[in-house]
Amino acid sequence: ISSKIAKRVFKHLADNGGSAKEFVEAEGLVQISDPSQLVPMINAIIDANPQSLEDYQAGKKKAMGFLVGQLMKQTKGKANPQVLNQLLKQELDKR
């Protein structure tokens, strides 16, 4: 889980008790770090935003930030940011 989610889990446990693992699983708060799940989403976002791809290829690094934002929105913040950034850069550099 991310640090943001950890704060939510801690608050829930402080208020209600119980198991952190059970709460995280029940609420669907597990971070997505699996490349086999993330890469198809990354490619779909890149395909849906050709201008961002062109901007990235032209050296505008803000384009990557926009795409990260779109991916975090799609995954509802569940994507592991480090893994997501690494995979996105790899996919952008392939094109």
mmCIF file of C-alpha atoms in Angstrom:
data_model
loop_
_atom_site.group_PDB
_atom_site.id
_atom_site.type_symbol
_atom_site.label_atom_id
_atom_site.label_comp_id
_atom_site.label_asym_id
_atom_site.label_seq_id
_atom_site.Cartn_x
_atom_site.Cartn_y
_atom_site.Cartn_z
ATOM 1 C CA ILE A 1 0.000 0.000 0.000
ATOM 2 C CA SER A 2 1.075 3.596 -0.426
ATOM 3 C CA SER A 3 1.776 5.984 2.445
ATOM 4 C CA LYS A 4 -1.497 7.789 1.698
ATOM 5 C CA ILE A 5 -3.435 4.529 1.989
ATOM 6 C CA ALA A 6 -1.455 3.584 5.107
ATOM 7 C CA LYS A 7 -2.748 6.725 6.830
ATOM 8 C CA ARG A 8 -6.301 5.743 5.928
ATOM 9 C CA VAL A 9 -5.749 2.214 7.236
ATOM 10 C CA PHE A 10 -4.209 3.512 10.464
ATOM 11 C CA LYS A 11 -7.152 5.850 11.067
ATOM 12 C CA HIS A 12 -9.636 3.030 10.433
ATOM 13 C CA LEU A 13 -7.783 0.700 12.796
ATOM 14 C CA ALA A 14 -7.523 3.376 15.487
ATOM 15 C CA ASP A 15 -11.271 4.028 15.227
ATOM 16 C CA ASN A 16 -12.530 0.493 14.684
ATOM 17 C CA GLY A 17 -9.767 -2.010 15.435
ATOM 18 C CA GLY A 18 -9.428 -5.160 13.362
ATOM 19 C CA SER A 19 -6.859 -6.444 10.914
ATOM 20 C CA ALA A 20 -4.994 -4.107 8.569
ATOM 21 C CA LYS A 21 -4.711 -6.843 5.941
ATOM 22 C CA GLU A 22 -8.441 -7.603 6.033
ATOM 23 C CA PHE A 23 -9.352 -3.895 5.795
ATOM 24 C CA VAL A 24 -6.991 -3.296 2.858
ATOM 25 C CA GLU A 25 -8.329 -6.303 0.969
ATOM 26 C CA ALA A 26 -11.986 -5.557 1.773
ATOM 27 C CA GLU A 27 -11.651 -1.942 0.619
ATOM 28 C CA GLY A 28 -9.653 -2.864 -2.513
ATOM 29 C CA LEU A 29 -6.718 -0.696 -1.463
ATOM 30 C CA VAL A 30 -3.906 -2.979 -2.636
ATOM 31 C CA GLN A 31 -1.412 -1.195 -4.872
ATOM 32 C CA ILE A 32 -1.071 -2.327 -8.483
ATOM 33 C CA SER A 33 2.585 -3.131 -9.190
ATOM 34 C CA ASP A 34 2.195 -5.935 -11.725
ATOM 35 C CA PRO A 35 3.539 -4.905 -15.151
ATOM 36 C CA SER A 36 1.133 -7.322 -16.854
ATOM 37 C CA GLN A 37 -1.734 -5.208 -15.484
ATOM 38 C CA LEU A 38 -0.135 -1.797 -15.947
ATOM 39 C CA VAL A 39 1.413 -2.051 -19.444
ATOM 40 C CA PRO A 40 -1.912 -2.542 -21.286
ATOM 41 C CA MET A 41 -3.362 0.462 -19.427
ATOM 42 C CA ILE A 42 -0.260 2.500 -20.231
ATOM 43 C CA ASN A 43 -0.477 1.692 -23.928
ATOM 44 C CA ALA A 44 -4.190 2.522 -24.005
ATOM 45 C CA ILE A 45 -3.546 5.905 -22.374
ATOM 46 C CA ILE A 46 -0.682 6.668 -24.778
ATOM 47 C CA ASP A 47 -2.868 5.697 -27.761
ATOM 48 C CA ALA A 48 -5.693 7.898 -26.468
ATOM 49 C CA ASN A 49 -3.350 10.889 -26.076
ATOM 50 C CA PRO A 50 -1.235 11.163 -29.250
ATOM 51 C CA GLN A 51 -0.455 14.840 -28.573
ATOM 52 C CA SER A 52 1.168 13.916 -25.266
ATOM 53 C CA LEU A 53 3.291 11.326 -27.056
ATOM 54 C CA GLU A 54 4.401 13.939 -29.593
ATOM 55 C CA ASP A 55 5.146 16.410 -26.798
ATOM 56 C CA TYR A 56 7.211 13.815 -24.916
ATOM 57 C CA GLN A 57 9.148 12.955 -28.060
ATOM 58 C CA ALA A 58 9.795 16.678 -28.562
ATOM 59 C CA GLY A 59 11.423 16.823 -25.115
ATOM 60 C CA LYS A 60 8.499 18.217 -23.130
ATOM 61 C CA LYS A 61 8.723 16.251 -19.890
ATOM 62 C CA LYS A 62 5.432 17.681 -18.610
ATOM 63 C CA ALA A 63 3.711 15.376 -21.097
ATOM 64 C CA MET A 64 4.843 12.385 -19.057
ATOM 65 C CA GLY A 65 3.376 13.976 -15.935
ATOM 66 C CA PHE A 66 0.049 14.379 -17.715
ATOM 67 C CA LEU A 67 0.063 10.713 -18.737
ATOM 68 C CA VAL A 68 0.941 9.630 -15.186
ATOM 69 C CA GLY A 69 -2.023 11.657 -13.966
ATOM 70 C CA GLN A 70 -4.320 9.968 -16.466
ATOM 71 C CA LEU A 71 -3.093 6.544 -15.389
ATOM 72 C CA MET A 72 -3.484 7.329 -11.693
ATOM 73 C CA LYS A 73 -7.000 8.528 -12.435
ATOM 74 C CA GLN A 74 -7.778 5.304 -14.312
ATOM 75 C CA THR A 75 -6.411 3.132 -11.497
ATOM 76 C CA LYS A 76 -8.051 5.324 -8.843
ATOM 77 C CA GLY A 77 -4.616 6.008 -7.338
ATOM 78 C CA LYS A 78 -3.824 2.338 -6.855
ATOM 79 C CA ALA A 79 -0.887 2.128 -9.270
ATOM 80 C CA ASN A 80 2.528 1.964 -7.641
ATOM 81 C CA PRO A 81 4.011 5.344 -8.678
ATOM 82 C CA GLN A 82 7.599 4.119 -9.011
ATOM 83 C CA VAL A 83 6.652 1.114 -11.129
ATOM 84 C CA LEU A 84 4.199 3.183 -13.162
ATOM 85 C CA ASN A 85 6.784 5.858 -13.989
ATOM 86 C CA GLN A 86 9.376 3.272 -14.983
ATOM 87 C CA LEU A 87 6.979 1.334 -17.220
ATOM 88 C CA LEU A 88 5.543 4.497 -18.785
ATOM 89 C CA LYS A 89 9.009 5.774 -19.667
ATOM 90 C CA GLN A 90 9.882 2.405 -21.216
ATOM 91 C CA GLU A 91 6.709 2.384 -23.307
ATOM 92 C CA LEU A 92 7.154 5.997 -24.409
ATOM 93 C CA ASP A 93 10.777 5.365 -25.398
ATOM 94 C CA LYS A 94 9.719 2.375 -27.552
ATOM 95 C CA ARG A 95 7.626 4.599 -29.790
#
